[in-house]
Coordinates of C-alpha atoms in Angstrom, one line a residue:
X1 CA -142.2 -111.6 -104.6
X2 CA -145.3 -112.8 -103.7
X3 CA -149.0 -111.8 -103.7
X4 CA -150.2 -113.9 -101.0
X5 CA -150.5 -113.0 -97.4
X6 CA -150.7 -115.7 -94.2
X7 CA -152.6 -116.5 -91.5
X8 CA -150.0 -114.5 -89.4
X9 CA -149.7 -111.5 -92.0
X10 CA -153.1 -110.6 -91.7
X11 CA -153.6 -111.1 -87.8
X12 CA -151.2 -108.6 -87.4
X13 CA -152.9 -106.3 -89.3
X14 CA -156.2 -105.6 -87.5
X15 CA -157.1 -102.9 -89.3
X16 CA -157.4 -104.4 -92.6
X17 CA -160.8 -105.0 -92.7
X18 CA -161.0 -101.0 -93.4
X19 CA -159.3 -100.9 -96.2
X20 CA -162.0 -100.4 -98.3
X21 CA -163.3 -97.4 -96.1
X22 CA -159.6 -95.9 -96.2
X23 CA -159.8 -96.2 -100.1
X24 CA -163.4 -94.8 -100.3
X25 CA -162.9 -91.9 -97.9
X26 CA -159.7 -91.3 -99.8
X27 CA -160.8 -91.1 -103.1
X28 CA -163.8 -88.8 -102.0
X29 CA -161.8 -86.7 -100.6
X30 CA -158.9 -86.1 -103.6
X31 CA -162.0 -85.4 -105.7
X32 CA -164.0 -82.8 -102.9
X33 CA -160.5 -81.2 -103.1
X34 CA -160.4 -81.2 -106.8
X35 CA -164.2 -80.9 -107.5
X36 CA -163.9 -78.2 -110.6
X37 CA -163.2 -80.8 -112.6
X38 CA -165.8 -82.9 -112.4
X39 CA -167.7 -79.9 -114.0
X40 CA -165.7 -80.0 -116.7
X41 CA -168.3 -81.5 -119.3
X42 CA -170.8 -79.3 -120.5
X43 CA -173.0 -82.0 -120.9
X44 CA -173.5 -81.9 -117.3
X45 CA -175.4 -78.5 -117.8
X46 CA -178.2 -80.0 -120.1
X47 CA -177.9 -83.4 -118.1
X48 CA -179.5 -81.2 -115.0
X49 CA -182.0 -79.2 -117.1
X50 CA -183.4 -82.4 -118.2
X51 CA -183.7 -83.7 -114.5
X52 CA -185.5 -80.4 -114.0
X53 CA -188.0 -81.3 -116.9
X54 CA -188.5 -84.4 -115.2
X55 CA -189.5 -83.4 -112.2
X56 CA -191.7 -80.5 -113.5
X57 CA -193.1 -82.7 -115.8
X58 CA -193.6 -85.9 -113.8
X59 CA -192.8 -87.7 -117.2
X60 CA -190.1 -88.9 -119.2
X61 CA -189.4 -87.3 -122.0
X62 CA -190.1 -89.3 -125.3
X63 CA -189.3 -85.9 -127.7
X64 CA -187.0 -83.1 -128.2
X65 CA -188.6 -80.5 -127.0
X66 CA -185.1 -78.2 -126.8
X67 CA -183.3 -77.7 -130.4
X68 CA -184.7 -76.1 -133.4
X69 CA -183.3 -78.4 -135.5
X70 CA -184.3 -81.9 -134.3
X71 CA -187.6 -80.3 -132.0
X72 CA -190.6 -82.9 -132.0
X73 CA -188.4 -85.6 -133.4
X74 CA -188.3 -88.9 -131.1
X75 CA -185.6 -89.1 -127.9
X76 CA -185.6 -90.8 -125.0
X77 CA -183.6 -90.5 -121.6
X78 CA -182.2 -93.3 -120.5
X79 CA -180.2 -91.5 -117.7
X80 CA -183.6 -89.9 -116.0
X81 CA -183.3 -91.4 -112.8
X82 CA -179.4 -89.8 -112.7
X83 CA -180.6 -87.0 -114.1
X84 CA -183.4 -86.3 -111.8
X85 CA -180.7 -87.3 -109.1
X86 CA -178.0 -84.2 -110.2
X87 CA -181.3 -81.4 -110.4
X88 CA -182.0 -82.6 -107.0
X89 CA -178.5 -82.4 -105.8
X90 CA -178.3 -78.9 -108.0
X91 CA -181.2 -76.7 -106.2
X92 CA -180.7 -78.5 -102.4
X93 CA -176.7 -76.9 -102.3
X94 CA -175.9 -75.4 -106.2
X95 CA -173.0 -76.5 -108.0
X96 CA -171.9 -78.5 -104.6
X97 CA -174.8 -80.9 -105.0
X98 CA -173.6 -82.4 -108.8
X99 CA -169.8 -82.4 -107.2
X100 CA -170.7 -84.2 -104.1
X101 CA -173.4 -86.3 -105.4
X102 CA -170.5 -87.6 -108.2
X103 CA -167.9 -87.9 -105.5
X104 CA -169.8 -90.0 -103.4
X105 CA -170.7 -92.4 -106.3
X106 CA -167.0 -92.6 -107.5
X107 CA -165.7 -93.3 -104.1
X108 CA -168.4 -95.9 -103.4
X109 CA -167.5 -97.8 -106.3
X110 CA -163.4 -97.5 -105.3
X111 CA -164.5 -98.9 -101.7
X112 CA -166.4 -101.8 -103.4
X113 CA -163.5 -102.3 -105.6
X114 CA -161.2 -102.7 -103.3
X115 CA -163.4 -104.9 -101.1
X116 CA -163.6 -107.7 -103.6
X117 CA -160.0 -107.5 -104.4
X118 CA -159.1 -107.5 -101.0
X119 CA -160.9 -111.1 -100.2
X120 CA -158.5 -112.4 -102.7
X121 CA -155.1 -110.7 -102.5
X122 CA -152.8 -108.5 -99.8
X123 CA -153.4 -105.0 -99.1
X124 CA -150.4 -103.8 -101.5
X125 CA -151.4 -105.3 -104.5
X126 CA -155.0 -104.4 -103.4
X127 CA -154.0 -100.7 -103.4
X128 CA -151.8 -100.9 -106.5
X129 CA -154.8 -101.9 -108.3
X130 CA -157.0 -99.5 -107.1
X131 CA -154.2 -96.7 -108.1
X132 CA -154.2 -98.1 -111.9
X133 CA -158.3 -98.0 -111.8
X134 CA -158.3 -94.1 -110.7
X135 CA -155.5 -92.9 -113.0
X136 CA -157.3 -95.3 -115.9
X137 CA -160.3 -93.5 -115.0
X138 CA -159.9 -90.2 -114.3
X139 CA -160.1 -88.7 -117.7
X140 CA -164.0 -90.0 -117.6
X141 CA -164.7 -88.7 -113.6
X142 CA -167.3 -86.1 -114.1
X143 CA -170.5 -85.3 -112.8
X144 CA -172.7 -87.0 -115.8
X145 CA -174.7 -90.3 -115.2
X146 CA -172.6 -92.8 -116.3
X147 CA -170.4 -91.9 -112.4
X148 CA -173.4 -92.8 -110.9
X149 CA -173.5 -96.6 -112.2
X150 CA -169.6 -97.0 -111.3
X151 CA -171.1 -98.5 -108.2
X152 CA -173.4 -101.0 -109.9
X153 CA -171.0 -102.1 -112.2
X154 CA -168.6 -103.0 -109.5
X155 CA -170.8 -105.0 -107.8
X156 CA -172.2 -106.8 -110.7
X157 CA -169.5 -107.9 -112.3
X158 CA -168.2 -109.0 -108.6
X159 CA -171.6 -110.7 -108.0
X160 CA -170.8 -112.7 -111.2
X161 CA -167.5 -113.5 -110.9
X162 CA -167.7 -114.2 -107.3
X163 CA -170.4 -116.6 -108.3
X164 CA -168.0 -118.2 -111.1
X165 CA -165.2 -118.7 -108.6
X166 CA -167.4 -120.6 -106.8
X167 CA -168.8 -122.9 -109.6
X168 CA -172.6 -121.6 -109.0
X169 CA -175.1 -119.4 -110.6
X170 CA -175.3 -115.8 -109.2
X171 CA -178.6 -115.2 -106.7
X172 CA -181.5 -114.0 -108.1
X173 CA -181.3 -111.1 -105.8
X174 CA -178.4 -109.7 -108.2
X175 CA -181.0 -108.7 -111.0
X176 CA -182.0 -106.1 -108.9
X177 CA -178.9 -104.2 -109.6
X178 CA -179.4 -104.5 -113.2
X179 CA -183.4 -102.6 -113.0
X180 CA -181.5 -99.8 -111.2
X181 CA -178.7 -99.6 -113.5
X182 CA -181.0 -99.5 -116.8
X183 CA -182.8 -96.6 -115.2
X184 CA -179.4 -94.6 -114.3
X185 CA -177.5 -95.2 -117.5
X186 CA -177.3 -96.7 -121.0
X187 CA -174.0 -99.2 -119.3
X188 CA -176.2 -101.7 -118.5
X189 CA -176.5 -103.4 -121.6
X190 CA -172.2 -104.7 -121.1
X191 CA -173.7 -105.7 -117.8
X192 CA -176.1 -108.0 -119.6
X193 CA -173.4 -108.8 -122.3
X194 CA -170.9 -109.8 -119.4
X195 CA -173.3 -112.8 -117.9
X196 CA -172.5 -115.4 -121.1
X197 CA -168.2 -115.3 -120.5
X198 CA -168.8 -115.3 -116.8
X199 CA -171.7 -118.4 -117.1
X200 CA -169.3 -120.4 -119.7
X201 CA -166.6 -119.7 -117.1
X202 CA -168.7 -121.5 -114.5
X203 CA -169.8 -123.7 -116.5
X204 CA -166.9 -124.9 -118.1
X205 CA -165.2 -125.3 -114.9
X206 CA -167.9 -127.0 -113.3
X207 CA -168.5 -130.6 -112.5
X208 CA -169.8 -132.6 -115.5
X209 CA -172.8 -133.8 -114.1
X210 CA -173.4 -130.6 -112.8
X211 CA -172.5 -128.9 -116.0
X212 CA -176.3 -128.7 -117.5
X213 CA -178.1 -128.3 -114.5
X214 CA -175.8 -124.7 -113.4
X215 CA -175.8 -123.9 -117.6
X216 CA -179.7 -124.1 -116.9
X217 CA -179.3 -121.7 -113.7
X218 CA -177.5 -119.4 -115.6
X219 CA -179.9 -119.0 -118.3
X220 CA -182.7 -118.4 -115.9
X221 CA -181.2 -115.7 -114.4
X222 CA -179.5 -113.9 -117.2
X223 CA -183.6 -113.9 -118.5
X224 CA -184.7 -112.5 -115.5
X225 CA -181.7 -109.9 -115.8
X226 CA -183.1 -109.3 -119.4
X227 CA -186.6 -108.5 -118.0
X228 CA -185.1 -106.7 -115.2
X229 CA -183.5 -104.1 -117.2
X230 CA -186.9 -103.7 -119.1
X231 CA -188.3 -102.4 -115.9
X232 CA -188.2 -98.6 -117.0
X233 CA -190.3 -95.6 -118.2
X234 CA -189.5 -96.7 -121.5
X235 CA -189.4 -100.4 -121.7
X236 CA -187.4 -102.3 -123.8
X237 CA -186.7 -99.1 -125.8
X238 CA -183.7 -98.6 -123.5
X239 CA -181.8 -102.0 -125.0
X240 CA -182.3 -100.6 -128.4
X241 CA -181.5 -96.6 -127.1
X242 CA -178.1 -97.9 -126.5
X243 CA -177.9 -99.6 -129.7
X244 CA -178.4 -96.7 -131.6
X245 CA -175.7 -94.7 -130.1
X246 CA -173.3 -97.7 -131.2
X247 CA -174.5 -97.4 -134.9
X248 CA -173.4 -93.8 -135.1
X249 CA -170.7 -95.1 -137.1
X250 CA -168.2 -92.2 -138.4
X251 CA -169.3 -89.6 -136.0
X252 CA -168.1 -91.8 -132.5
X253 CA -164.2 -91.2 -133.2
X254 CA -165.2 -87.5 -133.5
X255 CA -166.4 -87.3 -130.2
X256 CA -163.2 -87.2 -127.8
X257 CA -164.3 -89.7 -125.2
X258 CA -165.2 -92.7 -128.0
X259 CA -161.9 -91.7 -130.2
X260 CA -159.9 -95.0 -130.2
X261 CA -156.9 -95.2 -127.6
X262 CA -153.9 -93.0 -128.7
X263 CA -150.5 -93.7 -128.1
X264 CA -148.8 -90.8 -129.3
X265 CA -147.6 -89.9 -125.9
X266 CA -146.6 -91.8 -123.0
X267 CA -150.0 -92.1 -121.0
X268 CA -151.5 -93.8 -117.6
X269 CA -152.9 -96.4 -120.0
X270 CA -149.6 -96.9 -121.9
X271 CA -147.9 -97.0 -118.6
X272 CA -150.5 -99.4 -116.8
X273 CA -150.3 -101.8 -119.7
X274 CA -146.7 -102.3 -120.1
X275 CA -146.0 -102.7 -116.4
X276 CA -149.1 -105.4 -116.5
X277 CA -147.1 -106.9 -119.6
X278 CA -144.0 -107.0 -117.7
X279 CA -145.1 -108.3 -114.6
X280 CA -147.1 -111.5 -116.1
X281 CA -143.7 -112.1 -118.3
X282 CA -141.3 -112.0 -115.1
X283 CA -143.6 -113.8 -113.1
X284 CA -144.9 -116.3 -115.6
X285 CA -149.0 -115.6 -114.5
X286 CA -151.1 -118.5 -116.4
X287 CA -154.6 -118.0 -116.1
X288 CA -157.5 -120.2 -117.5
X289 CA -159.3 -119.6 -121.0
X290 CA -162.3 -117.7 -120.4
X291 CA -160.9 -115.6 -117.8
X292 CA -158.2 -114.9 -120.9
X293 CA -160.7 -114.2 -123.5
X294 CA -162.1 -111.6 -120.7
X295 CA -159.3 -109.4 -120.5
X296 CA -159.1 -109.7 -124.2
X297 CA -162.1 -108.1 -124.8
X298 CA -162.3 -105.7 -122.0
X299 CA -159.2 -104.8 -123.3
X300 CA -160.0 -104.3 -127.5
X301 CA -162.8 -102.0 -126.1
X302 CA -160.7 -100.3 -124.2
X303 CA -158.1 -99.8 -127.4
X304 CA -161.2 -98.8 -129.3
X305 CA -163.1 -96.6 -127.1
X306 CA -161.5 -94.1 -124.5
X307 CA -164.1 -94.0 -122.4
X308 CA -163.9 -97.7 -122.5
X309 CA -160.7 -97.6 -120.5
X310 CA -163.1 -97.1 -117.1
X311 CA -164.5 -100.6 -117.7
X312 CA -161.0 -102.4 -118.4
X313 CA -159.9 -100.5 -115.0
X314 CA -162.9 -101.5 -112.9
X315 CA -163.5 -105.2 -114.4
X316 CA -160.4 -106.4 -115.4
X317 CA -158.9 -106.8 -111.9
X318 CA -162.1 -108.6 -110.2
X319 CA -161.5 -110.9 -113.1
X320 CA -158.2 -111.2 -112.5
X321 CA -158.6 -111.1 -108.5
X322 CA -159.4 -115.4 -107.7
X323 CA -157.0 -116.5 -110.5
X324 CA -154.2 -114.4 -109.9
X325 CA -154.2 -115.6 -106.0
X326 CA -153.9 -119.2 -106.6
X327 CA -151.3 -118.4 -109.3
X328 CA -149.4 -116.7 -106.8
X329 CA -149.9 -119.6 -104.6
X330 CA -152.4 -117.3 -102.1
X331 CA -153.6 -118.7 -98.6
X332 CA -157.2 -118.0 -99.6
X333 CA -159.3 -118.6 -96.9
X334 CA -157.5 -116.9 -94.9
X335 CA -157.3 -114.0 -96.7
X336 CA -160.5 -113.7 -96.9
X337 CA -161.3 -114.3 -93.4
X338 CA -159.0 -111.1 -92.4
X339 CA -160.7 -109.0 -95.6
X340 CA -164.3 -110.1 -94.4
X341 CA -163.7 -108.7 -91.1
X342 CA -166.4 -106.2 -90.6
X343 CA -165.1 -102.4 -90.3
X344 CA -164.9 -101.2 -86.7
X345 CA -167.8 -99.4 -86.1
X346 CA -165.8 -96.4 -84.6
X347 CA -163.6 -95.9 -87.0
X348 CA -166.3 -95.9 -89.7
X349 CA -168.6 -94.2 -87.8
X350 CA -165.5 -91.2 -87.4
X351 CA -164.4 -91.4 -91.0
X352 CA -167.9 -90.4 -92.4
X353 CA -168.1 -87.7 -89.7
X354 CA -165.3 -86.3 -90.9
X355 CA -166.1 -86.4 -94.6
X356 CA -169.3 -85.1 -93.2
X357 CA -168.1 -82.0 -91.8
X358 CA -165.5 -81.8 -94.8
X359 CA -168.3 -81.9 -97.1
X360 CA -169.9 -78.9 -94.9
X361 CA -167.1 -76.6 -95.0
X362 CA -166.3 -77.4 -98.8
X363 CA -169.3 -75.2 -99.3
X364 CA -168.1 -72.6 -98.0
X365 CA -164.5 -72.9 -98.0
X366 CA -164.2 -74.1 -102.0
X367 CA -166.0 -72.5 -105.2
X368 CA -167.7 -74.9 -107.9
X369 CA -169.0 -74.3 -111.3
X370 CA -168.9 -75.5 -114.3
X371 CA -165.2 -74.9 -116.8
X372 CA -165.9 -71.5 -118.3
X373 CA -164.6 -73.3 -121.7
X374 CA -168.2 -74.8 -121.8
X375 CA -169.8 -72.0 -120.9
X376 CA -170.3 -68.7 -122.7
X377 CA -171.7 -66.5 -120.0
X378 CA -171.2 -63.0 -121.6
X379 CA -172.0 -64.0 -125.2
X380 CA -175.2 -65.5 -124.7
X381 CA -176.6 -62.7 -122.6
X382 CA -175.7 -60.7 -125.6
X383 CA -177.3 -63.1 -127.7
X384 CA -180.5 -63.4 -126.0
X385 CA -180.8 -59.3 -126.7
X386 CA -181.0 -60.2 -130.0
X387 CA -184.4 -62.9 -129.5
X388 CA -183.2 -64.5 -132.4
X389 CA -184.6 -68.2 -132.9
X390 CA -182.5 -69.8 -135.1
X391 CA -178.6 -70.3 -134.1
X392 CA -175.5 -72.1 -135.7
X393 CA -173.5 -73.2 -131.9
X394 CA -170.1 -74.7 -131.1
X395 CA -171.1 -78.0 -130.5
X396 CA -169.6 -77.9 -126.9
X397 CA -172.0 -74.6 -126.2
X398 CA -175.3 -76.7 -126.7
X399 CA -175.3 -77.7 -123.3
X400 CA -175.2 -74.0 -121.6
X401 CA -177.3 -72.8 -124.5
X402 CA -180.2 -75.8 -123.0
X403 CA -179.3 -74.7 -119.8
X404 CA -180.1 -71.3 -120.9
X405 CA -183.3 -71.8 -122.3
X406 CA -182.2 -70.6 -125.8
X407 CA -182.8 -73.6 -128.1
X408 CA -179.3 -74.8 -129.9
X409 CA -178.7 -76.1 -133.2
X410 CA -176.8 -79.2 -131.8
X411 CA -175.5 -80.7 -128.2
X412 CA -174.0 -83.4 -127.1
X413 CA -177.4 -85.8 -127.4
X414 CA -175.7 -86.9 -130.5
X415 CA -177.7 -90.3 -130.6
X416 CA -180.7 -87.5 -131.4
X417 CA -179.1 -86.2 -134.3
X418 CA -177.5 -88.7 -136.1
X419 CA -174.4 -89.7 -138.1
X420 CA -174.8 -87.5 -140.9
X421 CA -176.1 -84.4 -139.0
X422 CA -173.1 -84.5 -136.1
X423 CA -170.4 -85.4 -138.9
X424 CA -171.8 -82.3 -141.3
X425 CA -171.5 -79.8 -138.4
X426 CA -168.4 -81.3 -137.5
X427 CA -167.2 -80.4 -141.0
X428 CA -168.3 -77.0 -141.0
X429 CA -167.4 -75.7 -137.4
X430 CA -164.1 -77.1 -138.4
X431 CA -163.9 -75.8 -141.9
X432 CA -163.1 -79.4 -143.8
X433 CA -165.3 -78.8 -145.5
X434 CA -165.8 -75.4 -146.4
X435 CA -168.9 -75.5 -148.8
X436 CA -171.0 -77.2 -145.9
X437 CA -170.6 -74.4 -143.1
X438 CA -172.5 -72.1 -145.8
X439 CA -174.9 -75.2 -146.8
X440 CA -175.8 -75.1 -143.1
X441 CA -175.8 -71.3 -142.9
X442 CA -178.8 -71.5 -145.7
X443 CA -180.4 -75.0 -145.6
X444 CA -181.1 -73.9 -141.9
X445 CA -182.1 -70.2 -142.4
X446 CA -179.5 -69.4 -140.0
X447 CA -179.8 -65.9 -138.2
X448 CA -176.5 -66.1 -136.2
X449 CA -173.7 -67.8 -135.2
X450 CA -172.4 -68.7 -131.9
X451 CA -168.8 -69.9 -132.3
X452 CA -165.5 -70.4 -130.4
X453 CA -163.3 -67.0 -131.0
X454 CA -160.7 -69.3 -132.2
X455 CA -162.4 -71.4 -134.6
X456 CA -161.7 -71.8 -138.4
X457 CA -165.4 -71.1 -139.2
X458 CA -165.5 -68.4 -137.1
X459 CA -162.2 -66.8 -138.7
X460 CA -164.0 -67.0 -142.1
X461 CA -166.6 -65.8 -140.5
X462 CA -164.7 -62.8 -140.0
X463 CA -164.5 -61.9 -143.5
X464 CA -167.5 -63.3 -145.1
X465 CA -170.2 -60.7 -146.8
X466 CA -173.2 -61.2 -145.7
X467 CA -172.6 -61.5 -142.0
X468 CA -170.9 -59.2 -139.2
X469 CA -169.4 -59.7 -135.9
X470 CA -171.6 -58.0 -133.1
X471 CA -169.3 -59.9 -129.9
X472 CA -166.5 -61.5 -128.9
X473 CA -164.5 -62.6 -126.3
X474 CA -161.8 -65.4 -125.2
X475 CA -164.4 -68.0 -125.1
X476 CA -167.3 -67.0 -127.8
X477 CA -167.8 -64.7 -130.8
X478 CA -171.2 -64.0 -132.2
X479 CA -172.1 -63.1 -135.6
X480 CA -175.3 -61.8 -137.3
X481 CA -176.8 -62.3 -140.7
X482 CA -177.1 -58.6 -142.1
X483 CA -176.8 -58.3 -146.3
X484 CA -175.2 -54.8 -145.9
X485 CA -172.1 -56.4 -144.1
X486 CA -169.2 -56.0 -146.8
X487 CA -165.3 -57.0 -146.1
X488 CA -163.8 -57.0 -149.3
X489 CA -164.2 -56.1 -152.8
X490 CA -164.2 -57.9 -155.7
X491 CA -160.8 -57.5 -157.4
X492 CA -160.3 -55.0 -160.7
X493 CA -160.3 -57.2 -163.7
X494 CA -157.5 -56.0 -166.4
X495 CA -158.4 -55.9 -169.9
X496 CA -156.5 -58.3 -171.7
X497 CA -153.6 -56.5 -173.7
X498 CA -153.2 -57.1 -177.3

């Protein structure tokens, strides 16, 4: 078995400069199909009404200005430019708009992806690759900002890597990538982290008498890169926004998509890592030190964060790309001849028609909105009735509540609300702690209650004193403080007999 491909191989394959359109239109079009479920976060309803802000506003925000709880306190959007992006997409063509506009990102990022791998190695280990990155990904595809940077981070990390391969510093050009990406999503800071293994790579590798003058390269342009993602509404506050998400210490592993990998079940991830275990063992793969230390640490993140298995997917195969080829004993240059080869401009110029038109008749041919799991239609229109001020949410109804323009006690901006506060509520909703669900209920004046139906709290709920159930349904049950609301009686006492 080999990886390479000849001079020959790839002559007789004149389409293969389109692989990366094949793979993009592909991928675009399995998620069109499939588009519900990028809705599936309900983060992507508050992610909109902030974009909406924006625009009304012509500012960034620098405050809450929607909870009860946390109003006036300091928050910044890091995401604004995505999030203006998805209100824009949302009132040109409704719900279509997030889908498509998320779609389009992910399937830009796939094509890229599969160009750089593609100057390197043959079309079927190209495509096996890219198969492992969209089932590694796609519990994280949804239409929230971070979708929107796939793209950027595929072709940074390929800028730097291409320029390690090639024993030089990346062009200055490259930072420009890195001022977008700070202004689409909090990401950007592993982009910065990624320039010191890729610049020791080159370095290392390099001539010594070239070795300080290409260290010095490097350093110039990972400071411009630093300045560069300064360029933003907000400064250099975004390099410390993302720190404080990171410092949210015991409340991350509550949040599903930063809970550490779980192996309980046989997964994609379990799957892709064993067959990547077994394949270097059978085939012996040796790969230099840095480029190990890499995959080391793309891979501990991705052990320690789900939502870190996206990067592994994405970045760990353009690392692996170069290496891997001259392991496998790859005709290089000619490879990359046949991959460079420019798409026909027919064929590309037909596939986008297509998805073109596809997109077109997905409007009216396919139905989007959000999973009704995140959104509690009926019971906030019942709620509202009430014009009650102060409510005790679900954590996953914050977003709709936003959306709604009823202010929540909590949503998913958990870098707003801190440790303490998310793992309190956290405790409460989910009755570990009984004692703090009625701390919350008093502390906060609470008037009312908008729970899951199926919720511990909302069981005890259910038979507290002190509180009575107005609505429910499958998704949502609402209860009101009123003092007059008995369910039980204190038991009959005995007298002790003699």
């Amino acid at each position: 078995m080999t990886l390479s491909v000849t001079h020959t191989d790839a002559m007789a394959q004149p389409a293969r400069g389109l692989l990366p359109l094949w793979v993009g239109a592909g991928v675009y079009a399995l998620l069109l199909i499939s588009g519900n479920r990028l809705l599936n976060d309900p983060d992507t309803l508050w992610q909109i009404t902030v974009g909406h802000w924006i625009l009304d506003h012509h500012a960034v925000p620098t405050t809450d200005v929607y909870s009860f709880t946390m109003r006036g306190a300091p928050w910044i959007s890091t995401q604004w430019l995505a999030q203006v992006a998805y209100a824009e997409a949302y009132a040109a063509a409704g719900w279509t708009g997030p889908v498509v506009l998320a779609a389009s990102a992910i399937a830009l990022a796939f094509a890229l992806f599969a160009r750089f791998l593609n100057r390197h190695l043959r079309e079927s280990t190209t495509l096996v690759f890219v198969v492992a990155a969209l089932l590694l990904t796609l519990p994280h595809l949804l239409a929230r900002p971070h979708v929107l940077a796939f793209p950027l981070l595929v072709a940074w990390i390929a800028g730097l890597i291409e320029a390690a391969d090639r024993g030089r510093a990346p062009p200055f050009s490259l930072v420009l990538l890195i001022a977008l990406w700070a202004n689409l999503h909090g990401g950007f800071v592993f982009g910065l982290m990624f320039i010191a293994p890729a610049a020791l790579d080159a370095v290392i590798n390099a001539e010594p008498a070239e070795r300080r003058a290409l260290a010095l390269r490097w350093a110039a342009f990972a400071a411009l890169a630093l300045l560069a993602s300064c360029v933003t509404p907000y400064g250099w506050n975004a390099l410390l926004a993302s720190q404080k998400i990171l410092s949210l210490g015991a409340a991350l592993p509550l949040i599903v998509e930063w809970k550490p990998a779980d192996f309980g079940g046989l997964g994609p991830f379990e799957i892709c890592l064993l067959l990547a275990i077994g394949f270097s063992l059978l085939y012996g793969v040796r790969l230099p030190p840095i480029r190990i230390l890499m995959l080391l640490g793309l891979l501990h993140m991705a052990l320690a964060q789900g939502r870190a298995a996206e990067i592994l997917a994405l970045v760990g195969p353009l690392v692996l790309a170069a290496p891997l080829a001259r392991q496998m004993e790859s005709a290089a240059n000619d490879a990359g001849s046949a991959a460079g080869t420019p798409p026909r401009c027919a064929a590309g110029i037909a596939v986008m028609l297509t998805l073109i038109a596809a997109t077109i008749a997905s409007a009216t041919l396919l139905h989007f909105a959000p999973n009704t799991r995140g959104t509690p239609v009926a019971a906030v229109t019942e709620l509202k009735k009430l014009h009650l001020t102060r409510v005790l949410n679900d954590y996953d109804f914050g977003g709709y509540l936003i959306a709604s323009g009823v202010a929540p006690f909590i949503d998913g901006r958990t870098e707003l609300y801190g440790e303490k506060f998310f793992v309190d509520h956290n405790a409460a909703s989910g009755l570990m702690e009984p004692d703090n669900l009625f701390r919350l209920l008093k502390d906060y004046d609470i008037e009312a209650t908008l729970l899951r139906t199926q919720s511990a709290a909302t069981k005890l709920l259910d038979h507290s004193d002190g509180w009575q159930k107005i609505y429910a349904d499958d998704i949502a049950t609402i209860h009101v403080r009123n003092a007059a609301a008995l369910h039980s009686m204190e038991p009959p006492v005995e007298p002790e007999r003699h």
